[in-house]
PDB file of C-alpha atoms in Angstrom:
ATOM      1  CA  GLU A   1       8.460   3.471 -17.349  1.00 80.00           C
ATOM      2  CA  PRO A   2       9.654   5.411 -14.284  1.00 85.00           C
ATOM      3  CA  GLU A   3       9.546   3.590 -10.976  1.00 92.00           C
ATOM      4  CA  VAL A   4      10.026   4.345  -7.316  1.00 96.00           C
ATOM      5  CA  THR A   5      13.359   2.987  -6.113  1.00 96.00           C
ATOM      6  CA  GLN A   6      14.480   2.151  -2.591  1.00 97.00           C
ATOM      7  CA  THR A   7      17.796   1.409  -0.937  1.00 96.00           C
ATOM      8  CA  PRO A   8      18.960  -0.745   0.628  1.00 97.00           C
ATOM      9  CA  SER A   9      16.909  -3.776  -0.342  1.00 96.00           C
ATOM     10  CA  HIS A  10      17.794  -5.439   2.964  1.00 96.00           C
ATOM     11  CA  GLN A  11      19.080  -4.033   6.242  1.00 97.00           C
ATOM     12  CA  VAL A  12      20.030  -5.842   9.418  1.00 97.00           C
ATOM     13  CA  THR A  13      20.560  -3.810  12.554  1.00 97.00           C
ATOM     14  CA  GLN A  14      20.964  -4.263  16.279  1.00 97.00           C
ATOM     15  CA  MET A  15      18.185  -3.267  18.616  1.00 97.00           C
ATOM     16  CA  GLY A  16      18.647   0.326  19.757  1.00 97.00           C
ATOM     17  CA  GLN A  17      20.449   1.422  16.625  1.00 97.00           C
ATOM     18  CA  GLU A  18      19.212   4.061  14.222  1.00 97.00           C
ATOM     19  CA  VAL A  19      18.454   3.230  10.594  1.00 98.00           C
ATOM     20  CA  ILE A  20      17.762   5.398   7.587  1.00 97.00           C
ATOM     21  CA  LEU A  21      15.774   3.992   4.702  1.00 98.00           C
ATOM     22  CA  ARG A  22      16.064   5.763   1.398  1.00 97.00           C
ATOM     23  CA  CYS A  23      13.639   6.257  -1.444  1.00 97.00           C
ATOM     24  CA  VAL A  24      13.745   8.011  -4.782  1.00 97.00           C
ATOM     25  CA  PRO A  25      10.172   8.832  -5.817  1.00 96.00           C
ATOM     26  CA  ILE A  26       9.085   9.147  -9.424  1.00 95.00           C
ATOM     27  CA  SER A  27      10.517  12.432 -10.635  1.00 92.00           C
ATOM     28  CA  ASN A  28       7.366  14.448 -11.339  1.00 91.00           C
ATOM     29  CA  HIS A  29       5.519  13.193  -8.270  1.00 94.00           C
ATOM     30  CA  LEU A  30       4.813  15.627  -5.459  1.00 93.00           C
ATOM     31  CA  TYR A  31       3.399  13.412  -2.715  1.00 94.00           C
ATOM     32  CA  PHE A  32       5.440  10.780  -0.911  1.00 96.00           C
ATOM     33  CA  TYR A  33       4.501   8.048   1.509  1.00 96.00           C
ATOM     34  CA  TRP A  34       5.926   5.385   3.766  1.00 97.00           C
ATOM     35  CA  TYR A  35       4.182   2.137   4.568  1.00 96.00           C
ATOM     36  CA  ARG A  36       5.131  -0.844   6.691  1.00 97.00           C
ATOM     37  CA  GLN A  37       4.284  -4.490   6.184  1.00 94.00           C
ATOM     38  CA  ILE A  38       5.088  -6.959   8.918  1.00 94.00           C
ATOM     39  CA  LEU A  39       5.687 -10.420   7.460  1.00 90.00           C
ATOM     40  CA  GLY A  40       2.412 -12.034   6.439  1.00 87.00           C
ATOM     41  CA  GLN A  41       0.312  -9.061   7.472  1.00 89.00           C
ATOM     42  CA  LYS A  42      -1.357  -6.142   5.779  1.00 89.00           C
ATOM     43  CA  VAL A  43       0.261  -3.001   4.487  1.00 93.00           C
ATOM     44  CA  GLU A  44       0.082  -0.239   7.114  1.00 93.00           C
ATOM     45  CA  PHE A  45       0.153   3.481   6.404  1.00 92.00           C
ATOM     46  CA  LEU A  46       2.834   5.414   8.267  1.00 95.00           C
ATOM     47  CA  VAL A  47       3.044   8.906   6.828  1.00 95.00           C
ATOM     48  CA  SER A  48       2.441  11.123   3.815  1.00 93.00           C
ATOM     49  CA  PHE A  49       4.616  14.073   2.895  1.00 94.00           C
ATOM     50  CA  TYR A  50       4.106  17.069   0.658  1.00 93.00           C
ATOM     51  CA  ASN A  51       5.916  20.357   0.181  1.00 90.00           C
ATOM     52  CA  ASN A  52       8.510  19.438   2.793  1.00 91.00           C
ATOM     53  CA  GLU A  53       5.914  18.789   5.440  1.00 92.00           C
ATOM     54  CA  ILE A  54       4.089  15.810   6.869  1.00 94.00           C
ATOM     55  CA  SER A  55       0.505  15.983   5.605  1.00 91.00           C
ATOM     56  CA  GLU A  56      -0.913  12.889   7.307  1.00 89.00           C
ATOM     57  CA  LYS A  57       0.442  10.362   9.763  1.00 92.00           C
ATOM     58  CA  SER A  58      -0.915   7.261  11.438  1.00 91.00           C
ATOM     59  CA  GLU A  59      -0.876   6.228  15.047  1.00 92.00           C
ATOM     60  CA  ILE A  60       2.133   4.036  14.275  1.00 94.00           C
ATOM     61  CA  PHE A  61       4.240   7.042  13.283  1.00 95.00           C
ATOM     62  CA  ASP A  62       5.385   8.161  16.729  1.00 94.00           C
ATOM     63  CA  ASP A  63       8.442  10.093  17.877  1.00 95.00           C
ATOM     64  CA  GLN A  64      10.658   7.175  16.955  1.00 96.00           C
ATOM     65  CA  PHE A  65      10.092   7.938  13.289  1.00 97.00           C
ATOM     66  CA  SER A  66      10.968  10.926  11.168  1.00 97.00           C
ATOM     67  CA  VAL A  67      10.944  11.710   7.460  1.00 97.00           C
ATOM     68  CA  GLU A  68      12.970  14.081   5.408  1.00 95.00           C
ATOM     69  CA  ARG A  69      13.534  15.192   1.848  1.00 92.00           C
ATOM     70  CA  PRO A  70      17.213  16.073   2.133  1.00 86.00           C
ATOM     71  CA  ASP A  71      17.615  17.014  -1.526  1.00 87.00           C
ATOM     72  CA  GLY A  72      15.610  17.211  -4.717  1.00 78.00           C
ATOM     73  CA  SER A  73      15.393  13.475  -5.282  1.00 86.00           C
ATOM     74  CA  ASN A  74      15.624  11.482  -2.045  1.00 93.00           C
ATOM     75  CA  PHE A  75      12.957  10.863   0.569  1.00 96.00           C
ATOM     76  CA  THR A  76      14.100   9.190   3.768  1.00 97.00           C
ATOM     77  CA  LEU A  77      12.566   7.428   6.741  1.00 98.00           C
ATOM     78  CA  LYS A  78      14.627   7.469   9.921  1.00 98.00           C
ATOM     79  CA  ILE A  79      13.885   5.045  12.713  1.00 97.00           C
ATOM     80  CA  ARG A  80      15.589   5.929  15.982  1.00 96.00           C
ATOM     81  CA  SER A  81      16.433   3.361  18.625  1.00 95.00           C
ATOM     82  CA  THR A  82      15.035   0.409  16.679  1.00 97.00           C
ATOM     83  CA  LYS A  83      13.011  -2.269  18.437  1.00 96.00           C
ATOM     84  CA  LEU A  84      12.534  -5.924  17.567  1.00 97.00           C
ATOM     85  CA  GLU A  85       8.973  -5.189  16.467  1.00 96.00           C
ATOM     86  CA  ASP A  86      10.213  -2.717  13.876  1.00 97.00           C
ATOM     87  CA  SER A  87      11.284  -5.690  11.765  1.00 97.00           C
ATOM     88  CA  ALA A  88       9.188  -5.441   8.625  1.00 97.00           C
ATOM     89  CA  MET A  89       9.201  -4.558   4.962  1.00 96.00           C
ATOM     90  CA  TYR A  90       9.101  -0.790   4.502  1.00 97.00           C
ATOM     91  CA  PHE A  91       7.604   0.498   1.282  1.00 96.00           C
ATOM     92  CA  CYS A  92       7.933   3.976  -0.103  1.00 97.00           C
ATOM     93  CA  ALA A  93       5.310   5.234  -2.524  1.00 96.00           C
ATOM     94  CA  SER A  94       4.678   8.390  -4.508  1.00 95.00           C
ATOM     95  CA  SER A  95       1.830  10.017  -6.369  1.00 93.00           C
ATOM     96  CA  VAL A  96       1.637  12.852  -8.850  1.00 93.00           C
ATOM     97  CA  GLY A  97      -1.000  14.693  -6.903  1.00 89.00           C
ATOM     98  CA  TRP A  98      -3.315  14.741  -3.931  1.00 84.00           C
ATOM     99  CA  GLY A  99      -5.566  11.689  -3.900  1.00 82.00           C
ATOM    100  CA  GLU A 100      -3.949  10.255  -7.044  1.00 86.00           C
ATOM    101  CA  THR A 101      -2.697   6.738  -7.633  1.00 88.00           C
ATOM    102  CA  GLN A 102       0.201   5.743  -5.428  1.00 91.00           C
ATOM    103  CA  TYR A 103       3.066   3.751  -6.943  1.00 94.00           C
ATOM    104  CA  PHE A 104       5.102   1.594  -4.634  1.00 95.00           C
ATOM    105  CA  GLY A 105       8.818   0.994  -4.499  1.00 96.00           C
ATOM    106  CA  PRO A 106      10.288  -2.506  -4.142  1.00 95.00           C
ATOM    107  CA  GLY A 107      10.662  -2.160  -0.392  1.00 96.00           C
ATOM    108  CA  THR A 108      13.425  -2.420   2.193  1.00 97.00           C
ATOM    109  CA  ARG A 109      13.359  -5.476   4.383  1.00 97.00           C
ATOM    110  CA  LEU A 110      14.476  -4.409   7.854  1.00 98.00           C
ATOM    111  CA  LEU A 111      15.521  -6.986  10.410  1.00 97.00           C
ATOM    112  CA  VAL A 112      16.189  -5.848  13.964  1.00 97.00           C
ATOM    113  CA  LEU A 113      18.155  -8.310  16.093  1.00 97.00           C
TER     114      LEU A 113
ATOM    115  CA  GLY B   1      -9.788   6.512  11.675  1.00 75.00           C
ATOM    116  CA  GLU B   2     -10.693   4.440   8.656  1.00 83.00           C
ATOM    117  CA  ASN B   3     -11.058   0.684   9.157  1.00 91.00           C
ATOM    118  CA  VAL B   4     -11.116  -1.664   6.180  1.00 95.00           C
ATOM    119  CA  GLU B   5     -12.354  -5.239   6.445  1.00 96.00           C
ATOM    120  CA  GLN B   6     -11.607  -7.720   3.652  1.00 97.00           C
ATOM    121  CA  HIS B   7     -13.054 -11.159   2.935  1.00 97.00           C
ATOM    122  CA  PRO B   8     -12.247 -13.914   2.334  1.00 97.00           C
ATOM    123  CA  SER B   9      -8.718 -14.255   3.675  1.00 96.00           C
ATOM    124  CA  THR B  10      -8.034 -17.123   1.271  1.00 97.00           C
ATOM    125  CA  LEU B  11      -9.739 -18.057  -1.970  1.00 97.00           C
ATOM    126  CA  SER B  12      -9.051 -21.006  -4.220  1.00 97.00           C
ATOM    127  CA  VAL B  13     -10.625 -21.302  -7.680  1.00 97.00           C
ATOM    128  CA  GLN B  14     -10.193 -23.417 -10.770  1.00 97.00           C
ATOM    129  CA  GLU B  15      -8.609 -21.823 -13.795  1.00 97.00           C
ATOM    130  CA  GLY B  16     -11.302 -20.148 -15.865  1.00 97.00           C
ATOM    131  CA  ASP B  17     -13.634 -19.565 -12.942  1.00 97.00           C
ATOM    132  CA  SER B  18     -14.407 -16.153 -11.471  1.00 97.00           C
ATOM    133  CA  ALA B  19     -13.092 -14.802  -8.186  1.00 98.00           C
ATOM    134  CA  VAL B  20     -14.774 -12.183  -6.016  1.00 98.00           C
ATOM    135  CA  ILE B  21     -13.166 -10.369  -3.093  1.00 98.00           C
ATOM    136  CA  LYS B  22     -15.175  -8.053  -0.874  1.00 98.00           C
ATOM    137  CA  CYS B  23     -14.225  -5.137   1.330  1.00 98.00           C
ATOM    138  CA  THR B  24     -16.080  -2.840   3.669  1.00 97.00           C
ATOM    139  CA  TYR B  25     -14.926   0.490   5.020  1.00 96.00           C
ATOM    140  CA  SER B  26     -15.990   2.541   7.997  1.00 94.00           C
ATOM    141  CA  ASP B  27     -15.459   6.197   7.069  1.00 92.00           C
ATOM    142  CA  SER B  28     -18.159   7.423   4.710  1.00 92.00           C
ATOM    143  CA  ALA B  29     -15.885  10.318   3.708  1.00 91.00           C
ATOM    144  CA  SER B  30     -13.364   7.965   2.051  1.00 92.00           C
ATOM    145  CA  ASN B  31     -13.333   8.722  -1.631  1.00 91.00           C
ATOM    146  CA  TYR B  32     -10.715   6.589  -3.329  1.00 92.00           C
ATOM    147  CA  PHE B  33     -10.599   2.785  -3.406  1.00 95.00           C
ATOM    148  CA  PRO B  34      -7.627   1.072  -5.053  1.00 95.00           C
ATOM    149  CA  TRP B  35      -6.904  -2.618  -5.349  1.00 97.00           C
ATOM    150  CA  TYR B  36      -3.343  -3.889  -5.221  1.00 96.00           C
ATOM    151  CA  LYS B  37      -1.882  -7.246  -6.216  1.00 96.00           C
ATOM    152  CA  GLN B  38       1.169  -8.420  -4.328  1.00 93.00           C
ATOM    153  CA  GLU B  39       3.226 -11.403  -5.381  1.00 92.00           C
ATOM    154  CA  LEU B  40       5.476 -13.068  -2.854  1.00 87.00           C
ATOM    155  CA  GLY B  41       8.333 -10.775  -1.866  1.00 84.00           C
ATOM    156  CA  LYS B  42       7.318  -8.073  -4.325  1.00 89.00           C
ATOM    157  CA  ARG B  43       5.853  -4.600  -4.101  1.00 91.00           C
ATOM    158  CA  PRO B  44       2.097  -4.016  -4.190  1.00 92.00           C
ATOM    159  CA  GLN B  45       1.041  -3.263  -7.754  1.00 93.00           C
ATOM    160  CA  LEU B  46      -2.089  -1.279  -8.517  1.00 93.00           C
ATOM    161  CA  ILE B  47      -4.486  -3.291 -10.669  1.00 96.00           C
ATOM    162  CA  ILE B  48      -7.583  -1.133 -10.631  1.00 96.00           C
ATOM    163  CA  ASP B  49      -9.072   1.728  -8.655  1.00 94.00           C
ATOM    164  CA  ILE B  50     -12.382   3.480  -8.302  1.00 93.00           C
ATOM    165  CA  ARG B  51     -13.446   6.839  -6.953  1.00 91.00           C
ATOM    166  CA  SER B  52     -16.540   7.595  -4.949  1.00 85.00           C
ATOM    167  CA  ASN B  53     -18.334   9.287  -7.817  1.00 84.00           C
ATOM    168  CA  VAL B  54     -18.327   6.065  -9.846  1.00 82.00           C
ATOM    169  CA  GLY B  55     -20.262   2.855  -9.152  1.00 90.00           C
ATOM    170  CA  GLU B  56     -18.416   0.420 -11.367  1.00 94.00           C
ATOM    171  CA  LYS B  57     -15.224   0.231 -13.390  1.00 94.00           C
ATOM    172  CA  LYS B  58     -13.912  -2.497 -15.654  1.00 96.00           C
ATOM    173  CA  ASP B  59     -10.539  -3.227 -17.207  1.00 94.00           C
ATOM    174  CA  GLN B  60     -10.481  -6.394 -19.304  1.00 95.00           C
ATOM    175  CA  ARG B  61     -10.934  -9.324 -16.889  1.00 97.00           C
ATOM    176  CA  ILE B  62     -10.986  -7.142 -13.784  1.00 98.00           C
ATOM    177  CA  ALA B  63     -13.889  -5.107 -12.478  1.00 97.00           C
ATOM    178  CA  VAL B  64     -14.587  -3.212  -9.293  1.00 97.00           C
ATOM    179  CA  THR B  65     -17.953  -2.178  -7.895  1.00 96.00           C
ATOM    180  CA  LEU B  66     -18.615   0.387  -5.191  1.00 96.00           C
ATOM    181  CA  ASN B  67     -21.710   0.763  -3.042  1.00 95.00           C
ATOM    182  CA  LYS B  68     -21.296   4.014  -1.147  1.00 93.00           C
ATOM    183  CA  THR B  69     -24.507   3.618   0.803  1.00 93.00           C
ATOM    184  CA  ALA B  70     -23.464   0.261   2.182  1.00 94.00           C
ATOM    185  CA  LYS B  71     -19.794   1.265   2.314  1.00 95.00           C
ATOM    186  CA  HIS B  72     -18.555  -1.769   0.500  1.00 95.00           C
ATOM    187  CA  PHE B  73     -16.635  -2.457  -2.661  1.00 97.00           C
ATOM    188  CA  SER B  74     -15.704  -5.611  -4.480  1.00 98.00           C
ATOM    189  CA  LEU B  75     -13.118  -6.916  -6.910  1.00 98.00           C
ATOM    190  CA  HIS B  76     -14.226  -9.310  -9.624  1.00 98.00           C
ATOM    191  CA  ILE B  77     -11.752 -11.300 -11.690  1.00 98.00           C
ATOM    192  CA  THR B  78     -13.213 -13.324 -14.553  1.00 97.00           C
ATOM    193  CA  GLU B  79     -11.584 -16.151 -16.509  1.00 97.00           C
ATOM    194  CA  THR B  80      -8.925 -16.555 -13.862  1.00 98.00           C
ATOM    195  CA  GLN B  81      -5.467 -17.747 -14.858  1.00 97.00           C
ATOM    196  CA  PRO B  82      -2.693 -19.308 -12.744  1.00 95.00           C
ATOM    197  CA  GLU B  83      -0.733 -16.052 -12.982  1.00 96.00           C
ATOM    198  CA  ASP B  84      -3.558 -14.322 -11.120  1.00 97.00           C
ATOM    199  CA  SER B  85      -2.418 -16.212  -8.014  1.00 97.00           C
ATOM    200  CA  ALA B  86      -1.223 -13.614  -5.487  1.00 97.00           C
ATOM    201  CA  VAL B  87      -2.354 -11.692  -2.440  1.00 95.00           C
ATOM    202  CA  TYR B  88      -4.864  -8.965  -3.228  1.00 97.00           C
ATOM    203  CA  PHE B  89      -5.309  -5.943  -0.984  1.00 96.00           C
ATOM    204  CA  CYS B  90      -8.151  -3.476  -1.049  1.00 97.00           C
ATOM    205  CA  ALA B  91      -7.664   0.001   0.376  1.00 95.00           C
ATOM    206  CA  ALA B  92      -9.726   3.032   1.214  1.00 94.00           C
ATOM    207  CA  SER B  93      -8.342   6.515   1.199  1.00 90.00           C
ATOM    208  CA  LEU B  94      -9.383   9.895   2.456  1.00 82.00           C
ATOM    209  CA  ASN B  95      -6.987  12.674   1.600  1.00 74.00           C
ATOM    210  CA  ASN B  96      -3.660  10.842   1.472  1.00 75.00           C
ATOM    211  CA  ASP B  97      -4.202   8.497   4.398  1.00 82.00           C
ATOM    212  CA  MET B  98      -4.677   5.111   2.734  1.00 87.00           C
ATOM    213  CA  ARG B  99      -5.748   2.159   4.862  1.00 92.00           C
ATOM    214  CA  PHE B 100      -5.471  -1.392   3.618  1.00 93.00           C
ATOM    215  CA  GLY B 101      -7.530  -4.497   4.176  1.00 95.00           C
ATOM    216  CA  ALA B 102      -5.890  -7.616   5.554  1.00 94.00           C
ATOM    217  CA  GLY B 103      -5.473  -9.191   2.132  1.00 95.00           C
ATOM    218  CA  THR B 104      -6.879 -12.175   0.261  1.00 97.00           C
ATOM    219  CA  ARG B 105      -4.594 -14.942  -0.869  1.00 96.00           C
ATOM    220  CA  LEU B 106      -5.964 -16.081  -4.231  1.00 97.00           C
ATOM    221  CA  THR B 107      -4.867 -19.419  -5.634  1.00 97.00           C
ATOM    222  CA  VAL B 108      -5.867 -20.337  -9.172  1.00 97.00           C
ATOM    223  CA  LYS B 109      -5.497 -24.050  -9.807  1.00 96.00           C
ATOM    224  CA  PRO B 110      -4.625 -25.112 -13.362  1.00 91.00           C
TER     225      PRO B 110
END
């Protein structure tokens, strides 16, 4: 059964550095998402992406964040100038269509020191 | 924006008993309500979902009910088993903006 994959599984970075989190959505899915989960807290929506454009974004997704589909398979989340409070698990998800079931990747645990 | 409240935050039941988790949402336009199960350190896994044109849905031991008028929906797990122990998240979605509840940590005691 196809799954969403994410790399790396863990990333440690220094405050102020830029990080890029990578995701490979399920191949026939058209909608892609990023979520964040701070340790012990709820899953928070960041952004949804369709047809090479952001379709929805939350109040968390400010100018520090950007997303990109650099090629036909990858979907990336870039965090510029990381802050301590960016430490969290970042989940990518994808769905086959608008409003359809979203399938989550295994996550990237980001630690900002 | 959408706000989802989830109760209880923790729930402990004996194996074989039923478990009920309740959620309310604020935006009456929300039209899709999934439930995810998350084991420690793992990804959220969809266990059941319901759309706003349906009042109830069942899949083996799991059922979800939706009351659009009251803007609340519930997860029911019958004949609980120790492997049901996990954190369960409800969510409400309008378009592709999905907002999660705070989660319920379910413990099923053998």
